[in-house]
PDB file of C-alpha atoms in Angstrom:
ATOM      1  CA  UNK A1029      96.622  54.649 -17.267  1.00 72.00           C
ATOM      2  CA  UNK A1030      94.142  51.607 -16.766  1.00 85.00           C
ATOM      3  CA  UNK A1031      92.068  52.578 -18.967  1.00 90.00           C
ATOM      4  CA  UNK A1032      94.929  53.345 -21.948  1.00 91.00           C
ATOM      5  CA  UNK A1033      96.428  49.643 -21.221  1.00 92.00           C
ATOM      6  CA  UNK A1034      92.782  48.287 -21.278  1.00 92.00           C
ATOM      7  CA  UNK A1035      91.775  49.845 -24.884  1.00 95.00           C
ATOM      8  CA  UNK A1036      95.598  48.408 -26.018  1.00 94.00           C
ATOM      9  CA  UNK A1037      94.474  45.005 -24.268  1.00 95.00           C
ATOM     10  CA  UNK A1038      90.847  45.163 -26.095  1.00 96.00           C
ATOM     11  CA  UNK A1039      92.638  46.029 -29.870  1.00 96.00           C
ATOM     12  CA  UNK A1040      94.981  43.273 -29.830  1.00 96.00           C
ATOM     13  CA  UNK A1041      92.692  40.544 -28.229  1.00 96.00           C
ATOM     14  CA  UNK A1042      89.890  41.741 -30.776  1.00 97.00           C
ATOM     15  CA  UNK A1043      92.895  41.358 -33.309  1.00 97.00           C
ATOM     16  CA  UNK A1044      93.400  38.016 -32.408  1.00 97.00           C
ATOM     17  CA  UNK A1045      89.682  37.569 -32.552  1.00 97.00           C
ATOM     18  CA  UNK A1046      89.250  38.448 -36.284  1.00 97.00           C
ATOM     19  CA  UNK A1047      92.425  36.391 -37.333  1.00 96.00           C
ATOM     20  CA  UNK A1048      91.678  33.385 -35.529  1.00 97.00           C
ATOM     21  CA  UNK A1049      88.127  33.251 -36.838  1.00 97.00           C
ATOM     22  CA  UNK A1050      89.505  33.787 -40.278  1.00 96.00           C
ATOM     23  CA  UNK A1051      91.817  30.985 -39.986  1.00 95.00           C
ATOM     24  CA  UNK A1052      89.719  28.657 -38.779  1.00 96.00           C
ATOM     25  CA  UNK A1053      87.104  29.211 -41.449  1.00 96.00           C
ATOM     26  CA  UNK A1054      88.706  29.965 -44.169  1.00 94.00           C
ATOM     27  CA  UNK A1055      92.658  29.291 -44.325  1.00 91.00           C
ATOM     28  CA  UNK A1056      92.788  25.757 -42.536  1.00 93.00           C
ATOM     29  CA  UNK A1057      90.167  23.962 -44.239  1.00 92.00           C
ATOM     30  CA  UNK A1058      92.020  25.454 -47.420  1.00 90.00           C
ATOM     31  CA  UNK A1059      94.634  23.460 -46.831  1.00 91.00           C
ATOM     32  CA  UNK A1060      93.368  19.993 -47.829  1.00 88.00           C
ATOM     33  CA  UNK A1061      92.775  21.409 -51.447  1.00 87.00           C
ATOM     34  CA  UNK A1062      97.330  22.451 -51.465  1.00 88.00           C
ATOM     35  CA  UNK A1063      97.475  18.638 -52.359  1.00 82.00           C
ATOM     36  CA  UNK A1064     100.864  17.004 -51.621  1.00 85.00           C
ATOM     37  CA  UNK A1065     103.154  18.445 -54.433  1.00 86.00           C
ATOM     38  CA  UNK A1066     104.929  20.720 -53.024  1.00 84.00           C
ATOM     39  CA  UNK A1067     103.176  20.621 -49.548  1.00 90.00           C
ATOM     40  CA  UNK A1068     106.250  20.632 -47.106  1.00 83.00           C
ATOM     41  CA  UNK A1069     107.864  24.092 -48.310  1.00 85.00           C
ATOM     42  CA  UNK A1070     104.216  25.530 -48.537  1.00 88.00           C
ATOM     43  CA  UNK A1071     103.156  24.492 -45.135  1.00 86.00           C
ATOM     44  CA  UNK A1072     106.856  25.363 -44.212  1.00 84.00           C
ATOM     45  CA  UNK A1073     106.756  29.113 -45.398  1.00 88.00           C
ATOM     46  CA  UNK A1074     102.805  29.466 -44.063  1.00 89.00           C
ATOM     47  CA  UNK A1075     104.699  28.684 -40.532  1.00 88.00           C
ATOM     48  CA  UNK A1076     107.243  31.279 -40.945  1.00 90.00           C
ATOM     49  CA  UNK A1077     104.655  33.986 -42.426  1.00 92.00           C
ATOM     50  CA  UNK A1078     102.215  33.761 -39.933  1.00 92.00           C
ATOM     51  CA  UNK A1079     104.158  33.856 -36.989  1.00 92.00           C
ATOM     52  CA  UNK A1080     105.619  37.189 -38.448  1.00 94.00           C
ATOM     53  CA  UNK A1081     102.132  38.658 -37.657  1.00 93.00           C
ATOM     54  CA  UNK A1082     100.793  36.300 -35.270  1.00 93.00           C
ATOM     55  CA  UNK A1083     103.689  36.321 -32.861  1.00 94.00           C
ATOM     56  CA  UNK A1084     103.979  39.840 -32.151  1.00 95.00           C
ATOM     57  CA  UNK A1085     100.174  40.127 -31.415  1.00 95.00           C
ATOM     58  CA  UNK A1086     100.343  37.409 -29.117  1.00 95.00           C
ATOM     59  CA  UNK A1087     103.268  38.710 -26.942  1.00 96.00           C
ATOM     60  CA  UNK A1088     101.046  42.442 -27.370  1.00 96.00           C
ATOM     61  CA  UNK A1089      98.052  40.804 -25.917  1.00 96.00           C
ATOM     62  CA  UNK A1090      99.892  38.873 -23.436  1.00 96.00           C
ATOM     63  CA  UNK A1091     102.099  42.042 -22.394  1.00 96.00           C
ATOM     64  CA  UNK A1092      98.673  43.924 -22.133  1.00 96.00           C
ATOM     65  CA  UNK A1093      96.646  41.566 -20.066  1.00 96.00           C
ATOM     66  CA  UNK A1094      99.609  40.550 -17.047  1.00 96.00           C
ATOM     67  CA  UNK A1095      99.491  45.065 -17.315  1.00 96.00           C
ATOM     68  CA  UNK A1096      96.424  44.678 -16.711  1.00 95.00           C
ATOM     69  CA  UNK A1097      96.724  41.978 -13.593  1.00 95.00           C
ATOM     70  CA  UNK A1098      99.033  44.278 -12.084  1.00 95.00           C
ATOM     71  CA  UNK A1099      96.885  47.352 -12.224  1.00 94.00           C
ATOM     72  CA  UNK A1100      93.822  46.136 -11.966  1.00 89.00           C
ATOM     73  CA  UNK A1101      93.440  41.946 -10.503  1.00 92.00           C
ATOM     74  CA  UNK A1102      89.331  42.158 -10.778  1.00 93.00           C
ATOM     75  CA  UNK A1103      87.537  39.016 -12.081  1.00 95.00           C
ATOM     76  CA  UNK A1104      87.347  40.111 -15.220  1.00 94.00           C
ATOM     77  CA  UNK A1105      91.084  40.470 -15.533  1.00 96.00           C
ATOM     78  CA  UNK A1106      91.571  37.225 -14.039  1.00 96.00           C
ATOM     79  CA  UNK A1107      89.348  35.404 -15.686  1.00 97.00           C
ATOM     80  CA  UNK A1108      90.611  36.792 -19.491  1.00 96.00           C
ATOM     81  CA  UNK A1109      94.444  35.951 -18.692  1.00 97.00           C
ATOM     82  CA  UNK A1110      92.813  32.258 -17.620  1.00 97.00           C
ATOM     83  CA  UNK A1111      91.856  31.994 -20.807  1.00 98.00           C
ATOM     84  CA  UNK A1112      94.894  33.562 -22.245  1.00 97.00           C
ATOM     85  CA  UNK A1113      97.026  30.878 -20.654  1.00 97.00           C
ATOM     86  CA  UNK A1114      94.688  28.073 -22.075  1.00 98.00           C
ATOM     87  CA  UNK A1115      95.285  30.159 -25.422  1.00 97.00           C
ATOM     88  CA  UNK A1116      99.061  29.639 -25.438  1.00 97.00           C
ATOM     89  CA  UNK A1117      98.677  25.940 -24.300  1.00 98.00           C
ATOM     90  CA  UNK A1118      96.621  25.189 -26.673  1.00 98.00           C
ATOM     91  CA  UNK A1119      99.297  26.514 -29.290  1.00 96.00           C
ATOM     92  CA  UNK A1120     102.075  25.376 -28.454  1.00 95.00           C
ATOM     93  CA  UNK A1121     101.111  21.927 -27.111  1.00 98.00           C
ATOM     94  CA  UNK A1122      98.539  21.328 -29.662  1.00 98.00           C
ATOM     95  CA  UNK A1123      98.536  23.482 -33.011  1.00 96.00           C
ATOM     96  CA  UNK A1124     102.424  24.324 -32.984  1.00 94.00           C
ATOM     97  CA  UNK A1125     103.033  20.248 -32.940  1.00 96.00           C
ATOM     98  CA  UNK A1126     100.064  19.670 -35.789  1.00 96.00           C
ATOM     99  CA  UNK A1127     101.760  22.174 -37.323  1.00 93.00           C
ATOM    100  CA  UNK A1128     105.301  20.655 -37.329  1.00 91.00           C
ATOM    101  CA  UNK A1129     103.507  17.156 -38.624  1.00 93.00           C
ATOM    102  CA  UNK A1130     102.434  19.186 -41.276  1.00 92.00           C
ATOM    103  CA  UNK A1131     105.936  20.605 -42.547  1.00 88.00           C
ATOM    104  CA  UNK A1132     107.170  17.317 -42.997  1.00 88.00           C
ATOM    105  CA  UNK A1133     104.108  16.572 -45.337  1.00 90.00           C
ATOM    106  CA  UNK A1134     100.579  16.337 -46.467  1.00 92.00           C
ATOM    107  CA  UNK A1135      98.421  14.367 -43.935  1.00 93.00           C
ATOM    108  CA  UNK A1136      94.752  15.444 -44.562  1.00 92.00           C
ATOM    109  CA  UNK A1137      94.128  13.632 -41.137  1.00 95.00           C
ATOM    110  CA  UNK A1138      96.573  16.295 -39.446  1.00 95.00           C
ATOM    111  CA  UNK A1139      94.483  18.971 -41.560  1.00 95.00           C
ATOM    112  CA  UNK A1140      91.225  17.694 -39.915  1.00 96.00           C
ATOM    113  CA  UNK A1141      92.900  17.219 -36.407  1.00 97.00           C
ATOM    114  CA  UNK A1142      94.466  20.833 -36.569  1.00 97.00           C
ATOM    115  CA  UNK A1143      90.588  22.280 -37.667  1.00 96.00           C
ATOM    116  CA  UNK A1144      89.161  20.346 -34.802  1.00 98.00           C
ATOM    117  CA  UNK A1145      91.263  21.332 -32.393  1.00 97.00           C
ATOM    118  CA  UNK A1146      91.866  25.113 -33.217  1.00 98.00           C
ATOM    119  CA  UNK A1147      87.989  25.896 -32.381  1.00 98.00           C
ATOM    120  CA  UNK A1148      89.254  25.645 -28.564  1.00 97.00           C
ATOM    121  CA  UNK A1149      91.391  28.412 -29.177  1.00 97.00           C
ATOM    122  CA  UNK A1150      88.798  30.082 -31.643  1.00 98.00           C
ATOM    123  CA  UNK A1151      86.110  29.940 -28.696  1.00 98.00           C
ATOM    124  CA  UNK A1152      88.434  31.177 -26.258  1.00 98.00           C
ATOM    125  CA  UNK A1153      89.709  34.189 -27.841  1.00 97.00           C
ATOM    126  CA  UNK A1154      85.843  35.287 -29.009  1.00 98.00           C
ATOM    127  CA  UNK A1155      85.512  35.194 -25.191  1.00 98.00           C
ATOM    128  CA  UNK A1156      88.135  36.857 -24.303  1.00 97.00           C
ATOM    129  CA  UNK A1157      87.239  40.088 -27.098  1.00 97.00           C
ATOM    130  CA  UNK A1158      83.960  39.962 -25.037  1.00 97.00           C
ATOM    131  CA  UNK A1159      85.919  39.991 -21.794  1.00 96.00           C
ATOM    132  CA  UNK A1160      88.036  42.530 -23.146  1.00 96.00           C
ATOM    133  CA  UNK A1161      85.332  44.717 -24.289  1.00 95.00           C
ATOM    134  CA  UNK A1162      83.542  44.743 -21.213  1.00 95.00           C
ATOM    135  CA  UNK A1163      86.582  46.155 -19.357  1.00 92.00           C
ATOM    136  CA  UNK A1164      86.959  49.130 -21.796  1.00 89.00           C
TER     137      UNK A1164
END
């Protein structure tokens, strides 16, 4: 059973991986170029559509790795949910706030703060697919 909850672990961290590297490469530094007509609902309905496939993921990966703990509390398991704790802190301490700046308007400061900040989370999660690959 470890080894079914590990590969489901690995596919949604790895997941997370490829969107978070996408979004901090391409979609956030797109949004200076939105300008500020129109800004609020567009930032507004990016929140709601990517937490319709982000937020699922996350509570996947989470679900998977404190599995994981329980079955099997090596290093390795440890040291991914570590980072997967420093994940969600990140988010909803850091990004979810820039994020809610954002909705009320344009603030290409914001932008650049959100950028900035999000490679901590970027980082962590490419760790964490390594992590999670080395357990499979």
């Amino acid at each position: 059973m470890t080894e079914h909850v590990a590969l489901g672990h690995a596919a949604a961290t790895w997941f997370m991986v490829g969107l978070i590297w996408f979004v901090q490469v391409v979609h956030y530094p797109l949004f200076v170029g939105v300008g500020e007509r129109g800004w609020a609902q567009y930032s507004r309905r990016h929140q709601s559509l990517t937490t319709l496939i982000v937020g699922p993921m996350m509570l996947v990966e989470l679900a998977a790795a404190g599995w994981l703990l329980v079955l099997d509390p090596g290093a390795m398991t440890i040291s991914g949910a570590v980072l997967l704790a420093i994940v969600w802190l990140s988010t909803f301490f850091v990004q979810v706030p820039l994020h809610g700046q954002l909705g009320k308007g344009h603030d290409a400061a914001i932008i650049r703060k959100l950028v900035a900040t999000n490679w901590l989370r970027t980082a962590l999660w490419t760790v964490r697919g390594v992590i999670a690959l080395a357990m499979v």
